[in-house]
PDB file of C-alpha atoms in Angstrom:
ATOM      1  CA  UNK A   1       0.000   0.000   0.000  1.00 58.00           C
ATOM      2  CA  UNK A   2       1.669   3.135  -1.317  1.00 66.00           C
ATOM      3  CA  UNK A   3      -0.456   5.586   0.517  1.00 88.00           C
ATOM      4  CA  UNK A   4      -2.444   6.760  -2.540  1.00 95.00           C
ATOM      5  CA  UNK A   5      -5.929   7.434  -2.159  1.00 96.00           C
ATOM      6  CA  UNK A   6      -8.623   9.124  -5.182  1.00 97.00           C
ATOM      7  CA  UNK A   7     -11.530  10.610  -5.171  1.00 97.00           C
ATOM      8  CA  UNK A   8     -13.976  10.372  -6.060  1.00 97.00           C
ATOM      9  CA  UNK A   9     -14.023   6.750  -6.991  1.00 97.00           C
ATOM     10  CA  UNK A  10     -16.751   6.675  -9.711  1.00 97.00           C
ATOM     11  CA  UNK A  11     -18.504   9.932 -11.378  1.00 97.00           C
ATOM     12  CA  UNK A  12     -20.866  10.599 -13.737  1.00 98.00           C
ATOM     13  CA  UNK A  13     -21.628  13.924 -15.258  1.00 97.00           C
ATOM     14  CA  UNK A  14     -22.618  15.442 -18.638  1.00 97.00           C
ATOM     15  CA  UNK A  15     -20.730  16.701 -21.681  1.00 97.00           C
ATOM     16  CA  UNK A  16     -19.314  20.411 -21.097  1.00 97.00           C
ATOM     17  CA  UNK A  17     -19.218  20.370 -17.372  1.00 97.00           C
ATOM     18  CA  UNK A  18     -15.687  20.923 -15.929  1.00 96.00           C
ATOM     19  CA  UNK A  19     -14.802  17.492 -13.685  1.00 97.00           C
ATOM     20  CA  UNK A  20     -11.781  17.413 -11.152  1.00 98.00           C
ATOM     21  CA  UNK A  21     -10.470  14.131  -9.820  1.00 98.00           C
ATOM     22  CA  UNK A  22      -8.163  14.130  -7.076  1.00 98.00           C
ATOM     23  CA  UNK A  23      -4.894  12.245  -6.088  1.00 98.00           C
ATOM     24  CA  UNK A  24      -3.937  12.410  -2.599  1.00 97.00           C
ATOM     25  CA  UNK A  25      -1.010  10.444  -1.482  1.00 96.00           C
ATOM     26  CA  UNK A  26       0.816  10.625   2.235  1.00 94.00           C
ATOM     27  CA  UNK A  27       4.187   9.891   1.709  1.00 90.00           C
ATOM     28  CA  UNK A  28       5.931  12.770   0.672  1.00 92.00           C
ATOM     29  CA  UNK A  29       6.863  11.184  -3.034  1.00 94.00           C
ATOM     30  CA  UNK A  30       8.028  13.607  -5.644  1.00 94.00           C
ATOM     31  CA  UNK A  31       6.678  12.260  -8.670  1.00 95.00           C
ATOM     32  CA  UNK A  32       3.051  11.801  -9.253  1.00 96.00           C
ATOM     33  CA  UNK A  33       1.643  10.713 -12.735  1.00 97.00           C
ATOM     34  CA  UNK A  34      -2.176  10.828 -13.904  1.00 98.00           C
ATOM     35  CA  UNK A  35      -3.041   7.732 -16.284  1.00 97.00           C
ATOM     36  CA  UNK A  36      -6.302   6.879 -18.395  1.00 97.00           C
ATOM     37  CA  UNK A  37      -7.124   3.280 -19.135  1.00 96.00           C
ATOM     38  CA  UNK A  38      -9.130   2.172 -21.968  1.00 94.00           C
ATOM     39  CA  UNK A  39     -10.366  -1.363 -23.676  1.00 88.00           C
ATOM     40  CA  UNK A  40      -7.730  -1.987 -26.481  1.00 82.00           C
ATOM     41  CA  UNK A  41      -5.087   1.246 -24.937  1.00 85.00           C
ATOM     42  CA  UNK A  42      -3.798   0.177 -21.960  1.00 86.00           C
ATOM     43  CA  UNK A  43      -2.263   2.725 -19.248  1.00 94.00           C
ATOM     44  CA  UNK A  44      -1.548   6.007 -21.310  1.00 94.00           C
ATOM     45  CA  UNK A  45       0.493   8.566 -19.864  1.00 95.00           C
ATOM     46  CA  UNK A  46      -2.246  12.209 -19.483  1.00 97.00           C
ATOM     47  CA  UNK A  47       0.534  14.135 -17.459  1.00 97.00           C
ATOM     48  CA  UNK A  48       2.594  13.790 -14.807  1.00 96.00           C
ATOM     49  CA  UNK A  49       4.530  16.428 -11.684  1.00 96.00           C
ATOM     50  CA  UNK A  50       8.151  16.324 -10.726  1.00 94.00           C
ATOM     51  CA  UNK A  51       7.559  18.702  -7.676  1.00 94.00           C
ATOM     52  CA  UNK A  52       5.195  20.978  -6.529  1.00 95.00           C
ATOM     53  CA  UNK A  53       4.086  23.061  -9.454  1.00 93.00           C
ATOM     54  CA  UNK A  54       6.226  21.489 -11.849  1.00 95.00           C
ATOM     55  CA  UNK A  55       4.337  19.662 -14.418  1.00 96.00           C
ATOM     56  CA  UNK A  56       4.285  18.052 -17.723  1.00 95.00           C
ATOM     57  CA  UNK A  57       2.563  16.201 -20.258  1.00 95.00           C
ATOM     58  CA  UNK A  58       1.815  13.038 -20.933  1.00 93.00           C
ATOM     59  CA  UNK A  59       0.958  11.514 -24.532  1.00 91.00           C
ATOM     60  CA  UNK A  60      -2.846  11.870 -24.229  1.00 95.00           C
ATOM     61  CA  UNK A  61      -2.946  15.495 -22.713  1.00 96.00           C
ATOM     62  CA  UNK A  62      -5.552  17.011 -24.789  1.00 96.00           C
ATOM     63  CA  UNK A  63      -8.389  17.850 -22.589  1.00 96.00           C
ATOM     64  CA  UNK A  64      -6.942  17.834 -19.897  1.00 98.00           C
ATOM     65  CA  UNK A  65      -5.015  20.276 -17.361  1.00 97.00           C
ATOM     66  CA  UNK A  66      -3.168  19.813 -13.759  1.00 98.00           C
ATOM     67  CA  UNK A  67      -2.108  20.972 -10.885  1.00 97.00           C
ATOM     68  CA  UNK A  68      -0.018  20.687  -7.997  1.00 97.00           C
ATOM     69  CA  UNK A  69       0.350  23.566  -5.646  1.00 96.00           C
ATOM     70  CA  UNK A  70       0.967  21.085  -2.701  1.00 96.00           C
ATOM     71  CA  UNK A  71       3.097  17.740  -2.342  1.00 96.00           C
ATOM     72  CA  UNK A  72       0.114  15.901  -1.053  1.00 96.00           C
ATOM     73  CA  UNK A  73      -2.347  16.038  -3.963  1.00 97.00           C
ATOM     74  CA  UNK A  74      -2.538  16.066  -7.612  1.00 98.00           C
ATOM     75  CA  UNK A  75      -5.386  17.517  -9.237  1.00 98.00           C
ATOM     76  CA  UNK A  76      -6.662  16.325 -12.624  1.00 98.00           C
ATOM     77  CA  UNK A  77      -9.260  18.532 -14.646  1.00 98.00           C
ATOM     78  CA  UNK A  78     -11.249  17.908 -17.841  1.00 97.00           C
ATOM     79  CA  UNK A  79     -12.118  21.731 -18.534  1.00 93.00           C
ATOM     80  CA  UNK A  80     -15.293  20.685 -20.390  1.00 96.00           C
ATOM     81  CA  UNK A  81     -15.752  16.773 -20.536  1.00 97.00           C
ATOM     82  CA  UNK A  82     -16.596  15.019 -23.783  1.00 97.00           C
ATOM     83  CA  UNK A  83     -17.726  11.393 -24.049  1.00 97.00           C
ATOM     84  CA  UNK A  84     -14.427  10.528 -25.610  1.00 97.00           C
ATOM     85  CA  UNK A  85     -12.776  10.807 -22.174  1.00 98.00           C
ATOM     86  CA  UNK A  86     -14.925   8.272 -20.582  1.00 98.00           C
ATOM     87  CA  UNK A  87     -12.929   6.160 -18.691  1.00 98.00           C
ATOM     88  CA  UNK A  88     -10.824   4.893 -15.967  1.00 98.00           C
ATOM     89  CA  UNK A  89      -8.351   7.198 -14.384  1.00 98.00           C
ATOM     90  CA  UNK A  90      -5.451   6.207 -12.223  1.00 98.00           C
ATOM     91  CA  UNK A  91      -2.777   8.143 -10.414  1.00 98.00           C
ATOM     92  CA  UNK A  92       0.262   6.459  -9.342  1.00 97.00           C
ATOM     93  CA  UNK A  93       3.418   7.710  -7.684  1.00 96.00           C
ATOM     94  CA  UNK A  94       7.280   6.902  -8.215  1.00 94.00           C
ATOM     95  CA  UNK A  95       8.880   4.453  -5.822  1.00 91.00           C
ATOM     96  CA  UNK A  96      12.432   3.697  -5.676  1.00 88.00           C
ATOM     97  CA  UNK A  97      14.187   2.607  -8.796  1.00 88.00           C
ATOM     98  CA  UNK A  98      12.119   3.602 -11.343  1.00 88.00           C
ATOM     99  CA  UNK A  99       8.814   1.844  -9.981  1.00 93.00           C
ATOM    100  CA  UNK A 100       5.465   3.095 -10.135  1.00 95.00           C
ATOM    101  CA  UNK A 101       2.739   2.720  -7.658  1.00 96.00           C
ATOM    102  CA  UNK A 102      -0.685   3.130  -8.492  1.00 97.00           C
ATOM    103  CA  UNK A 103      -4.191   4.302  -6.738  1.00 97.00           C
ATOM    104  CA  UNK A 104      -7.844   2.366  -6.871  1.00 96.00           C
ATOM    105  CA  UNK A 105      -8.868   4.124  -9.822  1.00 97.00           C
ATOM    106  CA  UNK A 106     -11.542   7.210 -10.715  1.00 98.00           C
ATOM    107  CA  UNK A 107     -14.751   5.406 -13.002  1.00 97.00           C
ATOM    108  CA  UNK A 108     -15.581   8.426 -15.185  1.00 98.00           C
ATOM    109  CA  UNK A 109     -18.766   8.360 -17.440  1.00 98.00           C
ATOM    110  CA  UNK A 110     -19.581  11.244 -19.396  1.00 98.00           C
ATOM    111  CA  UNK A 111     -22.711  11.270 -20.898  1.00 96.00           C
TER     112      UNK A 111
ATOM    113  CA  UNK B   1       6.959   6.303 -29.677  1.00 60.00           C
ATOM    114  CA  UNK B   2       8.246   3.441 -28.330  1.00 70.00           C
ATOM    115  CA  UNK B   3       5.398   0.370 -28.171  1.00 82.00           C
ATOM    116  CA  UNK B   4       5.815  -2.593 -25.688  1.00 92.00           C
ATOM    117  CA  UNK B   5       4.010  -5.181 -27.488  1.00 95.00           C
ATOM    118  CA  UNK B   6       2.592  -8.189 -25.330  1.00 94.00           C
ATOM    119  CA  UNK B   7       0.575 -11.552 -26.866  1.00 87.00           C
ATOM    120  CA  UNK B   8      -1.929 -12.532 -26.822  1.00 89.00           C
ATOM    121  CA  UNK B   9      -4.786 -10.614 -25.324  1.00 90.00           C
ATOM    122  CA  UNK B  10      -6.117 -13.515 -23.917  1.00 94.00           C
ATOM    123  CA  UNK B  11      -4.568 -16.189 -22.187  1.00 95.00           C
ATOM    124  CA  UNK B  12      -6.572 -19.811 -20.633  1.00 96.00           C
ATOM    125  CA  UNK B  13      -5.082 -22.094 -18.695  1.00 96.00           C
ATOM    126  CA  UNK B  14      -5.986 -25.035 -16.301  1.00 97.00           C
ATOM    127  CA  UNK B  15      -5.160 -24.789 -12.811  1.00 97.00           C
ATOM    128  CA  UNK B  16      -2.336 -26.319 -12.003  1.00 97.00           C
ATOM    129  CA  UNK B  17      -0.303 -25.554 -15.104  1.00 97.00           C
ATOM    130  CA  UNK B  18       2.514 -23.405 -15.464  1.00 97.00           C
ATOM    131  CA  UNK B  19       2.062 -20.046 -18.001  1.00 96.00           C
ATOM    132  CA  UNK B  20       4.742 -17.774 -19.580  1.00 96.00           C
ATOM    133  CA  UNK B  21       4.008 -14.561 -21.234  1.00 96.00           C
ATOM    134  CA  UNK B  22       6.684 -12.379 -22.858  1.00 94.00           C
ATOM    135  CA  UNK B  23       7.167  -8.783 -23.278  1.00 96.00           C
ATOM    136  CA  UNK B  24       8.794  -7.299 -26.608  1.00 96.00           C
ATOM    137  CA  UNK B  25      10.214  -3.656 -27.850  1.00 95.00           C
ATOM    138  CA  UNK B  26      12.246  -2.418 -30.703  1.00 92.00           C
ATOM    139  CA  UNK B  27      13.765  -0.185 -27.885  1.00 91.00           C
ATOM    140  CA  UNK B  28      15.911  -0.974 -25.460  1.00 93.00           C
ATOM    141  CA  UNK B  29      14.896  -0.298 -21.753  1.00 94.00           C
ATOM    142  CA  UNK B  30      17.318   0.207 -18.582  1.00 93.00           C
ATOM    143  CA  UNK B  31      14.133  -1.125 -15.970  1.00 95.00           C
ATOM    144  CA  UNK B  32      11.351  -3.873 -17.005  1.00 96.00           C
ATOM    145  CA  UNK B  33       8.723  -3.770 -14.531  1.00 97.00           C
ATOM    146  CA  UNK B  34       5.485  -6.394 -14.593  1.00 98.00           C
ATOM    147  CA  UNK B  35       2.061  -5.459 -12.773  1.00 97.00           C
ATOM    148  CA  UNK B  36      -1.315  -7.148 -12.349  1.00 97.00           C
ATOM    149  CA  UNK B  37      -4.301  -6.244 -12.308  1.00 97.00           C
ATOM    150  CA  UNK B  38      -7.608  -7.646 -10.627  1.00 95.00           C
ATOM    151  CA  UNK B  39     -11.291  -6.358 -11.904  1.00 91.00           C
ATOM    152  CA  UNK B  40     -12.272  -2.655 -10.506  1.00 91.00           C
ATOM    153  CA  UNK B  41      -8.824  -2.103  -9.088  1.00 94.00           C
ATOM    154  CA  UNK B  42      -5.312  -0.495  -9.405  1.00 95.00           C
ATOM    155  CA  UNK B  43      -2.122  -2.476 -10.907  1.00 96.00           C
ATOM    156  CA  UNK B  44      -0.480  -3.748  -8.432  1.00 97.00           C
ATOM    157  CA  UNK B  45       3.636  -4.354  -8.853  1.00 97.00           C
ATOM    158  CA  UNK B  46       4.916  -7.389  -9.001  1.00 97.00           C
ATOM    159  CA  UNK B  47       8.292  -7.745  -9.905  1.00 97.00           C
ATOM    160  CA  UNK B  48      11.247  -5.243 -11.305  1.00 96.00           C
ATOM    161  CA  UNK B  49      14.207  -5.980 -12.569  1.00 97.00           C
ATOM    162  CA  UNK B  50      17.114  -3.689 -13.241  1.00 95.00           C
ATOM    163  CA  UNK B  51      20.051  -5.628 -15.123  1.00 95.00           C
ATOM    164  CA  UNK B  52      20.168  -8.002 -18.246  1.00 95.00           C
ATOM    165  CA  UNK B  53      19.685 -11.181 -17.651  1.00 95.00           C
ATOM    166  CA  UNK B  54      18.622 -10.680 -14.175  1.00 95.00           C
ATOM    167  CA  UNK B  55      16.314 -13.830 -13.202  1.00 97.00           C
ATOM    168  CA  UNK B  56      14.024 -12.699 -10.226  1.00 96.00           C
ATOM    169  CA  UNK B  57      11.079 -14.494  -8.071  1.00 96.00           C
ATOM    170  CA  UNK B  58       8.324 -13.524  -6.712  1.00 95.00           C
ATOM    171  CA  UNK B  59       6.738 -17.011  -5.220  1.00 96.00           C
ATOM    172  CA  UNK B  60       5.477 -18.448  -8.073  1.00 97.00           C
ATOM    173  CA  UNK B  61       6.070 -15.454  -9.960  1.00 97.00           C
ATOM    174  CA  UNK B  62       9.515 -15.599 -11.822  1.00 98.00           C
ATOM    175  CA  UNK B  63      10.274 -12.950 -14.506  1.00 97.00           C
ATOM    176  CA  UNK B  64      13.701 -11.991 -16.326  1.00 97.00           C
ATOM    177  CA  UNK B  65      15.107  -9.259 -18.111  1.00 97.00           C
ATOM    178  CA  UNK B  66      16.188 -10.190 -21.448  1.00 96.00           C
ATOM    179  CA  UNK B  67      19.663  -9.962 -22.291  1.00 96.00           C
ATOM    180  CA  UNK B  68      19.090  -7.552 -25.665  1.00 95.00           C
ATOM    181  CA  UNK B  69      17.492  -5.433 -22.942  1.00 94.00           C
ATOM    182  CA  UNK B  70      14.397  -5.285 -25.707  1.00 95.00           C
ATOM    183  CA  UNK B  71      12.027  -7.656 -23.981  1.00 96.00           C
ATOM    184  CA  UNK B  72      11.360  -9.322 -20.660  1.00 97.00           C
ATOM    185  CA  UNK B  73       9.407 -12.737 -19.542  1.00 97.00           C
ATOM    186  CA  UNK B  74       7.117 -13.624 -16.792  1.00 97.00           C
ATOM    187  CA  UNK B  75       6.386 -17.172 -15.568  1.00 97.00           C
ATOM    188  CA  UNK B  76       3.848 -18.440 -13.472  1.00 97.00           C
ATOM    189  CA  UNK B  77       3.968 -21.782 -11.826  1.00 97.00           C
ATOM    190  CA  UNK B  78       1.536 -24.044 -10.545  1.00 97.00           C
ATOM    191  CA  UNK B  79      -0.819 -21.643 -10.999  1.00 97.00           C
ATOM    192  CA  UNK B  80      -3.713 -20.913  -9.224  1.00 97.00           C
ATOM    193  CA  UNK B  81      -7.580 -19.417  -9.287  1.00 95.00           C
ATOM    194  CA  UNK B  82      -6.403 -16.103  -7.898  1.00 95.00           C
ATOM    195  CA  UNK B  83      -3.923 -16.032 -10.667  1.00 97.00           C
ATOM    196  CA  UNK B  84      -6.638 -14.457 -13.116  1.00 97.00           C
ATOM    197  CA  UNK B  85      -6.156 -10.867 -13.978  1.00 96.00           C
ATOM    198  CA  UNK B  86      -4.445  -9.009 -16.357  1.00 96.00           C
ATOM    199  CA  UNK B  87      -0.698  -8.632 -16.951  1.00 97.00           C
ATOM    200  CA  UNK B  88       1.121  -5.640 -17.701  1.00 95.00           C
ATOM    201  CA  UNK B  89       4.537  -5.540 -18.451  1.00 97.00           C
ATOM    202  CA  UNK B  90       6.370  -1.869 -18.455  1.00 96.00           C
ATOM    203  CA  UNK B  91       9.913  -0.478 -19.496  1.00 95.00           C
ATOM    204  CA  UNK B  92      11.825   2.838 -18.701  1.00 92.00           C
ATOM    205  CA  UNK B  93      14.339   4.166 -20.513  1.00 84.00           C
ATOM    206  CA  UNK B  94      15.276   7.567 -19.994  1.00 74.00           C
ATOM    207  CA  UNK B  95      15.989  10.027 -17.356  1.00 66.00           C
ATOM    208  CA  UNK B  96      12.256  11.388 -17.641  1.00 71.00           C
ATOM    209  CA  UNK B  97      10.834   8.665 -15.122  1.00 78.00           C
ATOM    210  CA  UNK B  98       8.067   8.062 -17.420  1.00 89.00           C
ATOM    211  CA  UNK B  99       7.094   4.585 -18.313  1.00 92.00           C
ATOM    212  CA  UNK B 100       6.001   2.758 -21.579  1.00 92.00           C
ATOM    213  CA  UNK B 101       3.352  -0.264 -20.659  1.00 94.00           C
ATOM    214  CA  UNK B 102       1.703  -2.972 -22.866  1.00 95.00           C
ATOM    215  CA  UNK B 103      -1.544  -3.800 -23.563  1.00 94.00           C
ATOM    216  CA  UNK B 104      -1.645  -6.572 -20.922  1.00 95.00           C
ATOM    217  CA  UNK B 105      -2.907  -9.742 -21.227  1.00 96.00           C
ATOM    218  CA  UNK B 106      -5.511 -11.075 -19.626  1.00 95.00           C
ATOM    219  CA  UNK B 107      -5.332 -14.568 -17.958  1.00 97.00           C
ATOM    220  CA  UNK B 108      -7.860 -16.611 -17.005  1.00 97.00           C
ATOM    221  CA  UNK B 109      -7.708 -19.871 -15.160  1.00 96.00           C
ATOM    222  CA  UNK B 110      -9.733 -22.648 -15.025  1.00 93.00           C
ATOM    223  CA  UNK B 111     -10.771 -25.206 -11.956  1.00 89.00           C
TER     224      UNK B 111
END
């Protein structure tokens, strides 16, 4: 158990409404990385934080903004959801040696 | 980009049996990392490995890093109900902490 928690765990809301999601992890890790999953996809990469405020992006950014403005929590936003970004969102945070360390997931329907 | 590729989707087994699954790139990566997954939740880590032709276990997990560095293998022994899930296998490669995954498969295990 990395100490990752997300919330909230399933949403739905309709197309155009801004949607947050939120990471929250307790042990003080530096990197934290915001993933989609999809049938036929796999984990892709949306963006991820080095440090607090320091952020880049993934290969499916689109859509999608962060933010970090404390160690604690990463904050993923669709500005104005669209069905295409249905799906399952996971946060995970860096371990030691290069490992990653996911959360339970975020269930996202957009209708 | 760089593509781990992993076959086949779908794996079925007998319980009991032993089941490898491989892990191939046309890049070479410094870490190969495998994860499962189990319905409605996070991947969970299961083994890393950091060196070519490192050979490491996990109880009846036992997965190596191919000496080309371009793919890595998992093995399951003996395996087991709980076994089913999906399999992802992941590589880094870079100073950017970022990692590629594959498509997982997804094994399922019969009684």
């Amino acid at each position: 158990d990395a100490g990752i928690t997300q919330s909230p765990r399933h949403k739905v809301t309709e197309t155009g409404t801004p949607v947050t999601l939120r990471c929250h992890q307790t042990e003080n890790h530096r990197y934290m990385y915001w993933y989609r999953q999809d049938p036929g996809h796999g984990l892709r990469l949306i963006h991820y934080s080095y440090g607090v405020k320091d952020t880049d992006k993934g290969e499916v950014s689109d859509g999608y903004s962060v933010s970090r403005s404390k160690t604690e929590d990463f904050l993923l936003t669709l500005e104005s959801a669209t069905s295409s970004q249905t799906s399952v969102y996971f946060c995970a945070i860096k371990g030691a040696q290069e490992t990653q360390y996911f959360g339970p997931g975020t269930r996202l329907l957009v209708l | 980009g760089q593509q781990l590729n992993q076959s086949p989707q779908s794996m079925f087994i007998q319980e009991g049996e032993d089941v490898s699954m491989n892990c191939t790139s046309s890049s070479i990566f410094n870490t190969w990392l495998w994860y499962k997954q189990d319905p409605g939740e996070g991947p969970v880590l299961l083994i890393a490995l950091y060196k070519a032709g490192e050979l490491t276990s996990n109880g009846r997990l036992t997965a190596q890093f191919g000496i080309t560095r371009k793919d890595s293998f998992l093995n399951i022994s003996a395996s087991i109900p709980s076994d089913v899930g999906i399999y992802f296998c992941a590589g880094q490669n870079g100073a950017n902490s970022k990692l590629t995954f594959g498509k997982g498969i997804t094994l399922s295990v019969r009684p």
